[in-house]
Amino acid sequence: MGTRSLIITAEGEPILHPLIFEMISKAKEMGFQVTLFTNGTLLDEVRARALIDSRLDLLRISLWGSTPEEYAKTHPRTDPANLSKVIDGTKLMVSNKAARRNSFPFIQLYQPFTRYNFERVEDRVRLALATRCTDLPFSPFVSLQGKSPNLVLTPDEERQISLTLFCLRKRLKSLSISHNINETLLYYRMGKAMWQKQPCYIGWLHARITADGTVLPRVRCNLSMGRLEEKGFHEIWNGVEYQNFRRQTLTRQGLISVGKECDCIFCCHLRDNVRVHRFFKRFLPFLRHPNKKWW
């Protein structure tokens, strides 16, 4: 079907899967660009070598705190010592890559902004330098289904972190650390209300397949497009449910109805939607329907 990218994540930690390295290797043999999301706590010498051997393209290590205090506040039911495990595991990955003269996997030290960590961005820079990680992506924290609302930034705090990030770009460039600050600023500028400003095109770009084979149109969405134990993916992708979803998400009213099952606040597909809309908006007038309100 022309799919080029495969992202392996989980409702948990994907490295716990007993066949994770074989899955990555198989996907690489089939020509996919493969990304693995991990919390980093299980990265030891054996797993670091296995990830390199699997030819993984991108390893995204999610780290919500740069200090033990931050980590304890954002992970209240876990051992704060896990922070040291993540840092040591990241260093192991970097050192093993260097020893074997491998460029891959590219390693990201990914950090969402919460009320407990947004004021200490410089700690993240120091952590990236300490682990020799050269990519530092950021994102807003999203309260899924109203969970952990105490971590969500206030509007004033969002303006504060936006200003901090705006000033940080030059420093990261001087340190040769990649980042996504422009994208993060876009999130804070329009992420909460993007669905009010333009259509959503994710139904043409992306699918999420859960562990039980349910196909969802996007992350943070409960609308099932079908199950792989009943239909092949090609049939689901071109099926009635997906067609209806794509049609709905081209209108504001449709997005309102979809919003009952999909969380569009700080949509993680914002960048892709903005890019597509820059081109596709010129064709929307040809799709107008007398009973629909289009952008």
PDB file of C-alpha atoms in Angstrom:
ATOM      1  CA  MET A   1       0.000   0.000   0.000  1.00  0.00           C
ATOM      2  CA  GLY A   2       3.033   2.278  -0.159  1.00  0.00           C
ATOM      3  CA  THR A   3       3.452   2.657   3.605  1.00  0.00           C
ATOM      4  CA  ARG A   4       6.932   3.909   4.433  1.00  0.00           C
ATOM      5  CA  SER A   5       6.968   4.494   8.191  1.00  0.00           C
ATOM      6  CA  LEU A   6       6.217   2.160  11.104  1.00  0.00           C
ATOM      7  CA  ILE A   7       6.034   3.493  14.681  1.00  0.00           C
ATOM      8  CA  ILE A   8       6.178   0.901  17.443  1.00  0.00           C
ATOM      9  CA  THR A   9       4.611   2.106  20.679  1.00  0.00           C
ATOM     10  CA  ALA A  10       2.418   0.427  23.262  1.00  0.00           C
ATOM     11  CA  GLU A  11      -0.100   0.826  26.056  1.00  0.00           C
ATOM     12  CA  GLY A  12       2.878   0.080  28.257  1.00  0.00           C
ATOM     13  CA  GLU A  13       6.559  -0.530  27.476  1.00  0.00           C
ATOM     14  CA  PRO A  14       7.179  -2.099  24.021  1.00  0.00           C
ATOM     15  CA  ILE A  15      10.650  -3.434  24.942  1.00  0.00           C
ATOM     16  CA  LEU A  16       8.814  -5.891  27.240  1.00  0.00           C
ATOM     17  CA  HIS A  17       7.540  -7.713  24.146  1.00  0.00           C
ATOM     18  CA  PRO A  18       9.565 -10.956  23.823  1.00  0.00           C
ATOM     19  CA  LEU A  19       9.900 -10.603  20.042  1.00  0.00           C
ATOM     20  CA  ILE A  20      10.436  -6.832  19.824  1.00  0.00           C
ATOM     21  CA  PHE A  21      13.893  -7.039  18.223  1.00  0.00           C
ATOM     22  CA  GLU A  22      12.730  -9.627  15.681  1.00  0.00           C
ATOM     23  CA  MET A  23       9.753  -7.394  14.838  1.00  0.00           C
ATOM     24  CA  ILE A  24      12.031  -4.428  14.170  1.00  0.00           C
ATOM     25  CA  SER A  25      14.433  -6.506  12.067  1.00  0.00           C
ATOM     26  CA  LYS A  26      11.562  -7.919  10.004  1.00  0.00           C
ATOM     27  CA  ALA A  27      10.127  -4.464   9.406  1.00  0.00           C
ATOM     28  CA  LYS A  28      13.550  -3.210   8.263  1.00  0.00           C
ATOM     29  CA  GLU A  29      13.874  -6.181   5.878  1.00  0.00           C
ATOM     30  CA  MET A  30      10.550  -5.118   4.347  1.00  0.00           C
ATOM     31  CA  GLY A  31      11.808  -1.577   3.766  1.00  0.00           C
ATOM     32  CA  PHE A  32      10.108   0.361   6.578  1.00  0.00           C
ATOM     33  CA  GLN A  33      11.570   3.306   8.422  1.00  0.00           C
ATOM     34  CA  VAL A  34      11.066   2.188  12.029  1.00  0.00           C
ATOM     35  CA  THR A  35      10.658   4.276  15.173  1.00  0.00           C
ATOM     36  CA  LEU A  36      10.469   2.808  18.675  1.00  0.00           C
ATOM     37  CA  PHE A  37       9.000   4.674  21.659  1.00  0.00           C
ATOM     38  CA  THR A  38      10.325   3.644  25.076  1.00  0.00           C
ATOM     39  CA  ASN A  39      10.456   4.953  28.641  1.00  0.00           C
ATOM     40  CA  GLY A  40      14.127   3.934  28.702  1.00  0.00           C
ATOM     41  CA  THR A  41      14.104   2.069  32.015  1.00  0.00           C
ATOM     42  CA  LEU A  42      14.980  -1.302  30.417  1.00  0.00           C
ATOM     43  CA  LEU A  43      17.913  -0.145  28.306  1.00  0.00           C
ATOM     44  CA  ASP A  44      20.881  -2.295  29.336  1.00  0.00           C
ATOM     45  CA  GLU A  45      23.976  -3.518  27.485  1.00  0.00           C
ATOM     46  CA  VAL A  46      22.212  -6.485  25.862  1.00  0.00           C
ATOM     47  CA  ARG A  47      19.175  -4.530  24.713  1.00  0.00           C
ATOM     48  CA  ALA A  48      21.285  -1.622  23.480  1.00  0.00           C
ATOM     49  CA  ARG A  49      23.259  -3.975  21.228  1.00  0.00           C
ATOM     50  CA  ALA A  50      20.079  -5.714  20.081  1.00  0.00           C
ATOM     51  CA  LEU A  51      18.489  -2.404  19.069  1.00  0.00           C
ATOM     52  CA  ILE A  52      21.559  -1.476  17.060  1.00  0.00           C
ATOM     53  CA  ASP A  53      21.661  -4.944  15.434  1.00  0.00           C
ATOM     54  CA  SER A  54      17.969  -4.639  14.503  1.00  0.00           C
ATOM     55  CA  ARG A  55      18.855  -1.558  12.376  1.00  0.00           C
ATOM     56  CA  LEU A  56      16.251   0.575  14.152  1.00  0.00           C
ATOM     57  CA  ASP A  57      16.063   4.072  12.634  1.00  0.00           C
ATOM     58  CA  LEU A  58      14.854   6.190  15.572  1.00  0.00           C
ATOM     59  CA  LEU A  59      14.711   5.550  19.309  1.00  0.00           C
ATOM     60  CA  ARG A  60      12.524   8.037  21.198  1.00  0.00           C
ATOM     61  CA  ILE A  61      13.178   7.955  24.934  1.00  0.00           C
ATOM     62  CA  SER A  62      10.371   9.626  26.868  1.00  0.00           C
ATOM     63  CA  LEU A  63      11.611  11.427  29.956  1.00  0.00           C
ATOM     64  CA  TRP A  64       9.215  13.624  31.941  1.00  0.00           C
ATOM     65  CA  GLY A  65      11.712  14.906  34.463  1.00  0.00           C
ATOM     66  CA  SER A  66      15.338  16.017  34.390  1.00  0.00           C
ATOM     67  CA  THR A  67      15.877  15.762  38.144  1.00  0.00           C
ATOM     68  CA  PRO A  68      14.792  13.177  40.735  1.00  0.00           C
ATOM     69  CA  GLU A  69      12.337  15.724  42.180  1.00  0.00           C
ATOM     70  CA  GLU A  70      10.657  16.351  38.818  1.00  0.00           C
ATOM     71  CA  TYR A  71      10.579  12.640  38.047  1.00  0.00           C
ATOM     72  CA  ALA A  72       8.941  11.804  41.388  1.00  0.00           C
ATOM     73  CA  LYS A  73       6.209  14.420  40.873  1.00  0.00           C
ATOM     74  CA  THR A  74       5.313  13.282  37.358  1.00  0.00           C
ATOM     75  CA  HIS A  75       5.633   9.557  38.195  1.00  0.00           C
ATOM     76  CA  PRO A  76       4.157   9.421  41.721  1.00  0.00           C
ATOM     77  CA  ARG A  77       3.761   5.632  41.816  1.00  0.00           C
ATOM     78  CA  THR A  78       7.178   4.690  40.461  1.00  0.00           C
ATOM     79  CA  ASP A  79      10.686   4.505  41.887  1.00  0.00           C
ATOM     80  CA  PRO A  80      12.549   7.838  41.436  1.00  0.00           C
ATOM     81  CA  ALA A  81      15.690   5.741  40.856  1.00  0.00           C
ATOM     82  CA  ASN A  82      14.241   4.963  37.421  1.00  0.00           C
ATOM     83  CA  LEU A  83      15.569   8.333  36.301  1.00  0.00           C
ATOM     84  CA  SER A  84      19.118   7.072  36.753  1.00  0.00           C
ATOM     85  CA  LYS A  85      18.233   3.933  34.781  1.00  0.00           C
ATOM     86  CA  VAL A  86      16.995   6.046  31.869  1.00  0.00           C
ATOM     87  CA  ILE A  87      20.090   8.264  31.905  1.00  0.00           C
ATOM     88  CA  ASP A  88      22.462   5.281  32.148  1.00  0.00           C
ATOM     89  CA  GLY A  89      20.558   3.452  29.400  1.00  0.00           C
ATOM     90  CA  THR A  90      20.763   6.462  27.095  1.00  0.00           C
ATOM     91  CA  LYS A  91      24.511   6.710  27.677  1.00  0.00           C
ATOM     92  CA  LEU A  92      24.829   2.985  26.911  1.00  0.00           C
ATOM     93  CA  MET A  93      23.031   3.419  23.603  1.00  0.00           C
ATOM     94  CA  VAL A  94      25.262   6.338  22.615  1.00  0.00           C
ATOM     95  CA  SER A  95      28.503   4.616  23.658  1.00  0.00           C
ATOM     96  CA  ASN A  96      27.591   1.380  21.878  1.00  0.00           C
ATOM     97  CA  LYS A  97      26.798   3.285  18.700  1.00  0.00           C
ATOM     98  CA  ALA A  98      30.164   5.055  18.899  1.00  0.00           C
ATOM     99  CA  ALA A  99      32.097   1.859  19.632  1.00  0.00           C
ATOM    100  CA  ARG A 100      30.532   0.131  16.644  1.00  0.00           C
ATOM    101  CA  ARG A 101      30.686   3.247  14.452  1.00  0.00           C
ATOM    102  CA  ASN A 102      26.956   3.108  13.807  1.00  0.00           C
ATOM    103  CA  SER A 103      24.899   6.181  13.025  1.00  0.00           C
ATOM    104  CA  PHE A 104      21.619   4.446  13.919  1.00  0.00           C
ATOM    105  CA  PRO A 105      19.396   4.406  15.772  1.00  0.00           C
ATOM    106  CA  PHE A 106      19.064   8.157  15.951  1.00  0.00           C
ATOM    107  CA  ILE A 107      18.278   8.910  19.613  1.00  0.00           C
ATOM    108  CA  GLN A 108      15.775  11.479  20.836  1.00  0.00           C
ATOM    109  CA  LEU A 109      15.423  12.548  24.464  1.00  0.00           C
ATOM    110  CA  TYR A 110      11.751  13.487  24.379  1.00  0.00           C
ATOM    111  CA  GLN A 111      10.220  15.628  27.146  1.00  0.00           C
ATOM    112  CA  PRO A 112       6.628  16.879  27.515  1.00  0.00           C
ATOM    113  CA  PHE A 113       6.173  20.110  29.460  1.00  0.00           C
ATOM    114  CA  THR A 114       4.220  19.844  32.724  1.00  0.00           C
ATOM    115  CA  ARG A 115       3.699  22.266  35.589  1.00  0.00           C
ATOM    116  CA  TYR A 116       6.537  20.509  37.422  1.00  0.00           C
ATOM    117  CA  ASN A 117       9.228  20.863  34.779  1.00  0.00           C
ATOM    118  CA  PHE A 118       8.481  23.762  32.413  1.00  0.00           C
ATOM    119  CA  GLU A 119      10.540  26.273  34.408  1.00  0.00           C
ATOM    120  CA  ARG A 120      13.745  24.220  34.230  1.00  0.00           C
ATOM    121  CA  VAL A 121      14.357  23.844  30.512  1.00  0.00           C
ATOM    122  CA  GLU A 122      18.080  24.378  31.019  1.00  0.00           C
ATOM    123  CA  ASP A 123      18.161  21.121  33.000  1.00  0.00           C
ATOM    124  CA  ARG A 124      17.072  19.329  29.830  1.00  0.00           C
ATOM    125  CA  VAL A 125      19.898  20.880  27.877  1.00  0.00           C
ATOM    126  CA  ARG A 126      22.409  19.777  30.515  1.00  0.00           C
ATOM    127  CA  LEU A 127      20.927  16.281  30.485  1.00  0.00           C
ATOM    128  CA  ALA A 128      21.228  16.094  26.689  1.00  0.00           C
ATOM    129  CA  LEU A 129      24.874  17.127  26.951  1.00  0.00           C
ATOM    130  CA  ALA A 130      25.540  14.633  29.752  1.00  0.00           C
ATOM    131  CA  THR A 131      24.070  11.742  27.748  1.00  0.00           C
ATOM    132  CA  ARG A 132      25.589  12.999  24.469  1.00  0.00           C
ATOM    133  CA  CYS A 133      22.101  13.004  22.953  1.00  0.00           C
ATOM    134  CA  THR A 134      21.924  15.369  19.988  1.00  0.00           C
ATOM    135  CA  ASP A 135      18.143  15.597  19.527  1.00  0.00           C
ATOM    136  CA  LEU A 136      15.856  17.209  22.097  1.00  0.00           C
ATOM    137  CA  PRO A 137      12.182  17.322  21.029  1.00  0.00           C
ATOM    138  CA  PHE A 138       9.529  18.909  23.258  1.00  0.00           C
ATOM    139  CA  SER A 139       5.736  18.833  23.439  1.00  0.00           C
ATOM    140  CA  PRO A 140       2.867  20.103  25.598  1.00  0.00           C
ATOM    141  CA  PHE A 141       1.479  17.710  28.186  1.00  0.00           C
ATOM    142  CA  VAL A 142      -2.001  16.497  27.223  1.00  0.00           C
ATOM    143  CA  SER A 143      -4.543  15.461  29.852  1.00  0.00           C
ATOM    144  CA  LEU A 144      -6.159  12.425  28.257  1.00  0.00           C
ATOM    145  CA  GLN A 145      -9.786  11.972  29.275  1.00  0.00           C
ATOM    146  CA  GLY A 146      -9.279  14.425  32.115  1.00  0.00           C
ATOM    147  CA  LYS A 147      -6.445  12.422  33.721  1.00  0.00           C
ATOM    148  CA  SER A 148      -3.696  14.249  35.664  1.00  0.00           C
ATOM    149  CA  PRO A 149      -5.152  17.745  35.173  1.00  0.00           C
ATOM    150  CA  ASN A 150      -2.683  19.017  37.797  1.00  0.00           C
ATOM    151  CA  LEU A 151       0.109  18.623  35.197  1.00  0.00           C
ATOM    152  CA  VAL A 152      -1.492  20.895  32.577  1.00  0.00           C
ATOM    153  CA  LEU A 153       0.023  24.356  32.087  1.00  0.00           C
ATOM    154  CA  THR A 154      -2.118  27.454  32.599  1.00  0.00           C
ATOM    155  CA  PRO A 155      -2.377  29.985  29.736  1.00  0.00           C
ATOM    156  CA  ASP A 156       0.150  32.231  31.513  1.00  0.00           C
ATOM    157  CA  GLU A 157       2.543  29.311  31.908  1.00  0.00           C
ATOM    158  CA  GLU A 158       2.120  28.443  28.231  1.00  0.00           C
ATOM    159  CA  ARG A 159       3.131  31.986  27.298  1.00  0.00           C
ATOM    160  CA  GLN A 160       6.109  31.729  29.644  1.00  0.00           C
ATOM    161  CA  ILE A 161       7.390  28.477  28.157  1.00  0.00           C
ATOM    162  CA  SER A 162       6.821  29.789  24.625  1.00  0.00           C
ATOM    163  CA  LEU A 163       9.065  32.760  25.348  1.00  0.00           C
ATOM    164  CA  THR A 164      11.690  30.479  26.918  1.00  0.00           C
ATOM    165  CA  LEU A 165      11.699  28.211  23.872  1.00  0.00           C
ATOM    166  CA  PHE A 166      11.863  31.132  21.480  1.00  0.00           C
ATOM    167  CA  CYS A 167      15.065  32.289  23.194  1.00  0.00           C
ATOM    168  CA  LEU A 168      16.488  28.762  23.480  1.00  0.00           C
ATOM    169  CA  ARG A 169      16.732  28.070  19.743  1.00  0.00           C
ATOM    170  CA  LYS A 170      19.997  29.944  19.257  1.00  0.00           C
ATOM    171  CA  ARG A 171      21.674  28.162  22.187  1.00  0.00           C
ATOM    172  CA  LEU A 172      20.673  24.704  20.942  1.00  0.00           C
ATOM    173  CA  LYS A 173      21.980  25.552  17.491  1.00  0.00           C
ATOM    174  CA  SER A 174      25.337  26.548  18.999  1.00  0.00           C
ATOM    175  CA  LEU A 175      25.462  23.175  20.783  1.00  0.00           C
ATOM    176  CA  SER A 176      24.533  21.249  17.597  1.00  0.00           C
ATOM    177  CA  ILE A 177      21.432  19.857  19.326  1.00  0.00           C
ATOM    178  CA  SER A 178      18.443  19.286  17.058  1.00  0.00           C
ATOM    179  CA  HIS A 179      15.012  20.308  18.316  1.00  0.00           C
ATOM    180  CA  ASN A 180      11.387  20.872  17.323  1.00  0.00           C
ATOM    181  CA  ILE A 181      10.913  24.261  18.974  1.00  0.00           C
ATOM    182  CA  ASN A 182       9.125  25.790  15.978  1.00  0.00           C
ATOM    183  CA  GLU A 183       6.625  22.931  16.014  1.00  0.00           C
ATOM    184  CA  THR A 184       6.161  23.223  19.791  1.00  0.00           C
ATOM    185  CA  LEU A 185       5.515  26.955  19.491  1.00  0.00           C
ATOM    186  CA  LEU A 186       2.924  26.141  16.827  1.00  0.00           C
ATOM    187  CA  TYR A 187       1.239  23.781  19.293  1.00  0.00           C
ATOM    188  CA  TYR A 188       0.983  26.496  21.916  1.00  0.00           C
ATOM    189  CA  ARG A 189      -0.194  29.030  19.359  1.00  0.00           C
ATOM    190  CA  MET A 190      -2.998  27.014  17.782  1.00  0.00           C
ATOM    191  CA  GLY A 191      -2.907  23.432  19.050  1.00  0.00           C
ATOM    192  CA  LYS A 192      -5.960  23.553  21.321  1.00  0.00           C
ATOM    193  CA  ALA A 193      -8.201  25.061  18.675  1.00  0.00           C
ATOM    194  CA  MET A 194      -6.736  23.673  15.461  1.00  0.00           C
ATOM    195  CA  TRP A 195      -9.939  21.788  14.685  1.00  0.00           C
ATOM    196  CA  GLN A 196     -11.752  25.159  14.627  1.00  0.00           C
ATOM    197  CA  LYS A 197      -9.365  26.582  12.035  1.00  0.00           C
ATOM    198  CA  GLN A 198      -8.858  23.885   9.422  1.00  0.00           C
ATOM    199  CA  PRO A 199      -9.889  20.358   8.404  1.00  0.00           C
ATOM    200  CA  CYS A 200      -8.127  17.243   9.660  1.00  0.00           C
ATOM    201  CA  TYR A 201      -6.419  15.074   7.034  1.00  0.00           C
ATOM    202  CA  ILE A 202      -5.073  12.351   9.294  1.00  0.00           C
ATOM    203  CA  GLY A 203      -7.528   9.813   7.862  1.00  0.00           C
ATOM    204  CA  TRP A 204      -5.437   9.768   4.685  1.00  0.00           C
ATOM    205  CA  LEU A 205      -2.032   9.721   6.380  1.00  0.00           C
ATOM    206  CA  HIS A 206      -2.003   7.519   9.440  1.00  0.00           C
ATOM    207  CA  ALA A 207      -3.512   4.525  11.209  1.00  0.00           C
ATOM    208  CA  ARG A 208      -2.994   3.132  14.694  1.00  0.00           C
ATOM    209  CA  ILE A 209      -3.223  -0.616  15.245  1.00  0.00           C
ATOM    210  CA  THR A 210      -3.654  -1.688  18.855  1.00  0.00           C
ATOM    211  CA  ALA A 211      -2.324  -4.886  20.410  1.00  0.00           C
ATOM    212  CA  ASP A 212      -5.662  -6.665  19.897  1.00  0.00           C
ATOM    213  CA  GLY A 213      -5.784  -5.790  16.175  1.00  0.00           C
ATOM    214  CA  THR A 214      -8.237  -2.885  16.342  1.00  0.00           C
ATOM    215  CA  VAL A 215      -7.531  -0.252  13.697  1.00  0.00           C
ATOM    216  CA  LEU A 216      -7.975   3.343  14.862  1.00  0.00           C
ATOM    217  CA  PRO A 217      -7.625   6.395  12.579  1.00  0.00           C
ATOM    218  CA  ARG A 218      -5.290   8.285  14.881  1.00  0.00           C
ATOM    219  CA  VAL A 219      -3.679   8.442  18.290  1.00  0.00           C
ATOM    220  CA  ARG A 220      -6.050   9.422  21.131  1.00  0.00           C
ATOM    221  CA  CYS A 221      -9.154   8.245  19.281  1.00  0.00           C
ATOM    222  CA  ASN A 222     -11.599   5.476  20.199  1.00  0.00           C
ATOM    223  CA  LEU A 223     -13.358   5.173  16.821  1.00  0.00           C
ATOM    224  CA  SER A 224     -12.751   1.647  15.529  1.00  0.00           C
ATOM    225  CA  MET A 225     -12.340   1.345  11.764  1.00  0.00           C
ATOM    226  CA  GLY A 226     -12.338  -2.464  11.957  1.00  0.00           C
ATOM    227  CA  ARG A 227     -10.433  -5.427  13.399  1.00  0.00           C
ATOM    228  CA  LEU A 228      -7.621  -7.292  11.665  1.00  0.00           C
ATOM    229  CA  GLU A 229      -8.971 -10.661  12.807  1.00  0.00           C
ATOM    230  CA  GLU A 230     -12.078  -9.959  10.698  1.00  0.00           C
ATOM    231  CA  LYS A 231     -10.708  -8.033   7.685  1.00  0.00           C
ATOM    232  CA  GLY A 232      -7.393  -7.321   6.020  1.00  0.00           C
ATOM    233  CA  PHE A 233      -5.864  -3.883   6.533  1.00  0.00           C
ATOM    234  CA  HIS A 234      -6.326  -2.949   2.862  1.00  0.00           C
ATOM    235  CA  GLU A 235     -10.059  -3.644   3.145  1.00  0.00           C
ATOM    236  CA  ILE A 236     -10.312  -1.641   6.387  1.00  0.00           C
ATOM    237  CA  TRP A 237      -8.330   1.300   4.970  1.00  0.00           C
ATOM    238  CA  ASN A 238     -10.712   1.532   2.011  1.00  0.00           C
ATOM    239  CA  GLY A 239     -13.837   0.569   3.955  1.00  0.00           C
ATOM    240  CA  VAL A 240     -16.994   2.509   4.757  1.00  0.00           C
ATOM    241  CA  GLU A 241     -15.930   3.435   8.295  1.00  0.00           C
ATOM    242  CA  TYR A 242     -12.711   5.051   7.113  1.00  0.00           C
ATOM    243  CA  GLN A 243     -14.490   6.819   4.251  1.00  0.00           C
ATOM    244  CA  ASN A 244     -17.039   8.255   6.668  1.00  0.00           C
ATOM    245  CA  PHE A 245     -14.300   9.362   9.060  1.00  0.00           C
ATOM    246  CA  ARG A 246     -12.407  11.153   6.274  1.00  0.00           C
ATOM    247  CA  ARG A 247     -15.590  12.862   5.104  1.00  0.00           C
ATOM    248  CA  GLN A 248     -16.482  13.974   8.633  1.00  0.00           C
ATOM    249  CA  THR A 249     -13.082  15.440   9.446  1.00  0.00           C
ATOM    250  CA  LEU A 250     -13.210  17.781   6.449  1.00  0.00           C
ATOM    251  CA  THR A 251     -15.956  19.850   8.071  1.00  0.00           C
ATOM    252  CA  ARG A 252     -16.153  21.762  11.324  1.00  0.00           C
ATOM    253  CA  GLN A 253     -19.440  20.126  12.262  1.00  0.00           C
ATOM    254  CA  GLY A 254     -17.985  16.725  11.481  1.00  0.00           C
ATOM    255  CA  LEU A 255     -14.987  17.389  13.703  1.00  0.00           C
ATOM    256  CA  ILE A 256     -17.321  18.396  16.521  1.00  0.00           C
ATOM    257  CA  SER A 257     -19.116  15.042  16.250  1.00  0.00           C
ATOM    258  CA  VAL A 258     -15.827  13.113  15.987  1.00  0.00           C
ATOM    259  CA  GLY A 259     -14.534  15.052  19.001  1.00  0.00           C
ATOM    260  CA  LYS A 260     -16.814  13.010  21.233  1.00  0.00           C
ATOM    261  CA  GLU A 261     -14.533  10.014  20.606  1.00  0.00           C
ATOM    262  CA  CYS A 262     -11.265  11.732  19.648  1.00  0.00           C
ATOM    263  CA  ASP A 263      -9.157  14.081  21.742  1.00  0.00           C
ATOM    264  CA  CYS A 264      -8.048  16.895  19.415  1.00  0.00           C
ATOM    265  CA  ILE A 265      -6.396  19.086  22.080  1.00  0.00           C
ATOM    266  CA  PHE A 266      -2.745  19.579  21.087  1.00  0.00           C
ATOM    267  CA  CYS A 267      -3.187  17.048  18.275  1.00  0.00           C
ATOM    268  CA  CYS A 268       0.052  15.090  17.821  1.00  0.00           C
ATOM    269  CA  HIS A 269      -0.525  15.243  14.058  1.00  0.00           C
ATOM    270  CA  LEU A 270      -0.647  19.042  13.987  1.00  0.00           C
ATOM    271  CA  ARG A 271       2.474  19.482  11.842  1.00  0.00           C
ATOM    272  CA  ASP A 272       1.282  17.017   9.189  1.00  0.00           C
ATOM    273  CA  ASN A 273      -2.176  18.590   9.084  1.00  0.00           C
ATOM    274  CA  VAL A 274      -0.778  22.099   8.660  1.00  0.00           C
ATOM    275  CA  ARG A 275       1.543  20.979   5.866  1.00  0.00           C
ATOM    276  CA  VAL A 276      -1.202  19.170   3.977  1.00  0.00           C
ATOM    277  CA  HIS A 277      -3.658  22.035   4.386  1.00  0.00           C
ATOM    278  CA  ARG A 278      -1.249  24.540   2.864  1.00  0.00           C
ATOM    279  CA  PHE A 279      -1.525  22.593  -0.362  1.00  0.00           C
ATOM    280  CA  PHE A 280      -4.967  21.014  -0.218  1.00  0.00           C
ATOM    281  CA  LYS A 281      -6.985  24.065   0.868  1.00  0.00           C
ATOM    282  CA  ARG A 282      -7.045  25.273  -2.734  1.00  0.00           C
ATOM    283  CA  PHE A 283      -9.012  22.161  -3.704  1.00  0.00           C
ATOM    284  CA  LEU A 284     -11.629  22.366  -0.940  1.00  0.00           C
ATOM    285  CA  PRO A 285     -13.987  24.614  -2.954  1.00  0.00           C
ATOM    286  CA  PHE A 286     -14.359  21.787  -5.500  1.00  0.00           C
ATOM    287  CA  LEU A 287     -15.588  19.530  -2.710  1.00  0.00           C
ATOM    288  CA  ARG A 288     -18.280  21.862  -1.423  1.00  0.00           C
ATOM    289  CA  HIS A 289     -21.628  20.349  -0.610  1.00  0.00           C
ATOM    290  CA  PRO A 290     -24.753  22.534  -0.276  1.00  0.00           C
ATOM    291  CA  ASN A 291     -25.645  21.016   3.089  1.00  0.00           C
ATOM    292  CA  LYS A 292     -22.151  21.153   4.572  1.00  0.00           C
ATOM    293  CA  LYS A 293     -20.185  24.034   6.039  1.00  0.00           C
ATOM    294  CA  TRP A 294     -16.639  23.874   4.711  1.00  0.00           C
ATOM    295  CA  TRP A 295     -13.576  25.909   5.522  1.00  0.00           C
TER     296      TRP A 295
END
